[in-house]
Amino acid sequence: MKIVIPDDYPPVISGTKHLEELKRLGEVVVYNTRPESEEELVERIKDADVVVNIRAYCKFPERVLEKARSLKLISIFGAGTDNVDLEAASKLGIAVTNTPGTSTEAVAEHALTLMLAVARRIPQIDRSVREGRWVRGLVTQLYGKTLGIIGTGAIGSHLAKLGKGIGMNVIAWTFHPSAEKEKALGIKYVPLDYLLKESDVISIHLRLTEDTKGLIGEREFSLMKKTAILINTARAGIVDKEALIDALKNGKIAGAGLDVFHEEPIDPNDPILKLDNVVLTPHSAGQTREALEKGLSMLVENVKNYLLGKPTNLVNKPV
C-alpha cells in the first residue's frame, strides 16, 4: 500500500505522531514542497494507492485522476472538497473523504477577529504607533450592529453565537433555512438581498459549488451599505474578485477581512495588497493546535477505516 502526501507545504503533518500512524499502514512518501505544475503533481501521485491531500492548492481534475491508475482513496485534510472533481473520482472508483467539523471554533473565532480588526483598524493603528505617530481617530463599534451570516453550517452557526456574545443582532441566509436552528441560535433567516442591505458586517460561510461561485458580485456590492464590512474565511471564488476590488477602492463598502484568495499563495502584484481598508491572513483560520490535532486524527482514521472496508466521512459514491 503506497500512501503519498503530495503537498505538505508549509508542513502540517510532517514530524507528527499522525504521520507515524500512516507509516504503519503502508509505504508513505511525503513531499514538503508545493508541486509547481499539474504534471509534477501527476508524477508524485501516479503510482499511489492513497493520496493524503493537505493543501487545497493541489487540484485533482479528471485528467489528473485518470493518470493515477492505482489510486483508490483521496483523504482530504479539511472540510472543503472543491479541489477534487468528485464526479470523475466516483466514475473512476476513487473514494474521497474529508474531515468536517474539526476547525469549526477556530475558523469562527478567526472570522470574529477579522471583523474586529477591520472595524477597529488594528493593523493600521498598530503600524502608526510603531512609526512614532499618535493618531487617535474614530473606529467602528460592533455592539448593537447587525451581523449577516451567509451560510449557517457548523462554522456560520458558531459565529452566530460569538456575534450575539458581543451584542450584535444576527440575521442569516442559507439554501436550507431551518426553523429549529433559527430558534436554537436566536437568529432570523432573511432573503439574501435583505441581508446585504441591512447588515453592517457580512460573513461568508458556504462551500464553493456551481451554485455559490460568484454569488457576491457587482450587483450584490451595490446593495450593501457604504459602511459595511465583508468577511470571507470560506472560499475566494464565492466572491467576484474584480467586483470586490472595485467595491473596496471606490468606497462601495468600508472594508474587508480575507483569509482566502483566488490565487494561493497570493500573487505579490495582486492589487488587493495595495488597499489600506483590508486585513489579510494566509488561509490560516483553522491553524490552531486544537483544530490541527482533531483534523489530523480524523484524516488518519479515514484512511484506516477505508482500508478496513468501513469508510468514514465519504463525500462521493465511487463505482
Coordinates of N, CA, C and O in Angstrom, one line a residue, residues 10 19 39 51 53 66 71 81 175 180 182-183 195 200 227 229 234 248 250 265 292 304 307:
P10 N 3.2 24.8 3.6 CA 4.1 24.6 4.7 C 3.7 23.3 5.5 O 2.5 22.9 5.5
L19 N 1.7 11.2 11.3 CA 2.5 10.7 10.1 C 3.0 9.3 10.5 O 3.0 8.4 9.6
E39 N 1.6 18.6 -14.1 CA 2.5 17.5 -14.5 C 3.3 17.0 -13.3 O 3.4 15.8 -13.1
V51 N -3.9 8.9 -1.6 CA -3.3 10.3 -1.6 C -3.9 11.0 -0.4 O -5.1 11.0 -0.2
N53 N -4.3 14.5 1.0 CA -4.3 15.9 0.5 C -4.4 16.9 1.6 O -5.4 17.0 2.3
E66 N -7.2 10.4 -13.9 CA -7.1 9.3 -14.9 C -5.7 8.8 -15.0 O -5.5 7.6 -15.3
L71 N -4.8 4.7 -7.9 CA -5.5 5.4 -6.8 C -6.8 4.9 -6.4 O -7.7 4.7 -7.3
T81 N -14.0 20.3 -0.4 CA -13.6 19.3 -1.4 C -13.7 19.9 -2.9 O -13.7 19.1 -3.8
F175 N -29.2 28.2 1.9 CA -30.0 27.5 0.9 C -31.1 26.7 1.6 O -32.2 26.4 1.0
E180 N -35.9 25.2 13.4 CA -35.3 24.7 14.6 C -34.0 25.4 14.9 O -33.7 25.8 16.0
E182 N -33.0 28.3 13.6 CA -33.3 29.7 13.9 C -33.6 30.0 15.3 O -33.1 30.9 16.0
K183 N -34.4 29.1 15.9 CA -34.8 29.2 17.3 C -33.7 28.9 18.2 O -33.4 29.7 19.2
L195 N -30.5 40.7 3.6 CA -29.3 40.6 4.4 C -28.2 41.6 3.9 O -27.6 42.3 4.7
D200 N -24.3 45.3 8.8 CA -23.1 46.1 9.0 C -21.9 45.3 8.7 O -20.8 45.8 8.3
T227 N -20.9 51.6 4.7 CA -20.1 51.4 5.9 C -20.0 49.9 6.2 O -19.4 49.5 7.2
I229 N -18.8 45.9 6.2 CA -17.5 45.1 6.2 C -17.8 43.7 5.7 O -18.8 43.1 6.2
A234 N -14.2 31.5 3.9 CA -14.7 30.2 3.2 C -13.9 29.9 2.0 O -12.9 29.2 2.1
L248 N -14.0 48.0 -2.8 CA -13.0 48.5 -1.8 C -12.4 49.7 -2.2 O -12.2 50.7 -1.4
N250 N -13.4 52.0 -4.4 CA -14.3 53.1 -4.7 C -15.3 53.4 -3.6 O -16.3 54.1 -3.8
P265 N -0.4 30.6 -2.9 CA -0.2 31.9 -2.2 C -0.6 33.1 -3.1 O -0.5 33.0 -4.3
L292 N -5.8 21.4 14.4 CA -4.9 20.5 13.7 C -4.9 19.1 14.3 O -4.9 18.1 13.5
K304 N -7.5 4.6 7.7 CA -7.6 3.3 8.4 C -9.0 2.6 8.1 O -9.0 1.5 7.7
L307 N -9.3 1.3 4.6 CA -8.6 0.1 4.4 C -9.2 -1.1 5.0 O -9.1 -2.3 4.6

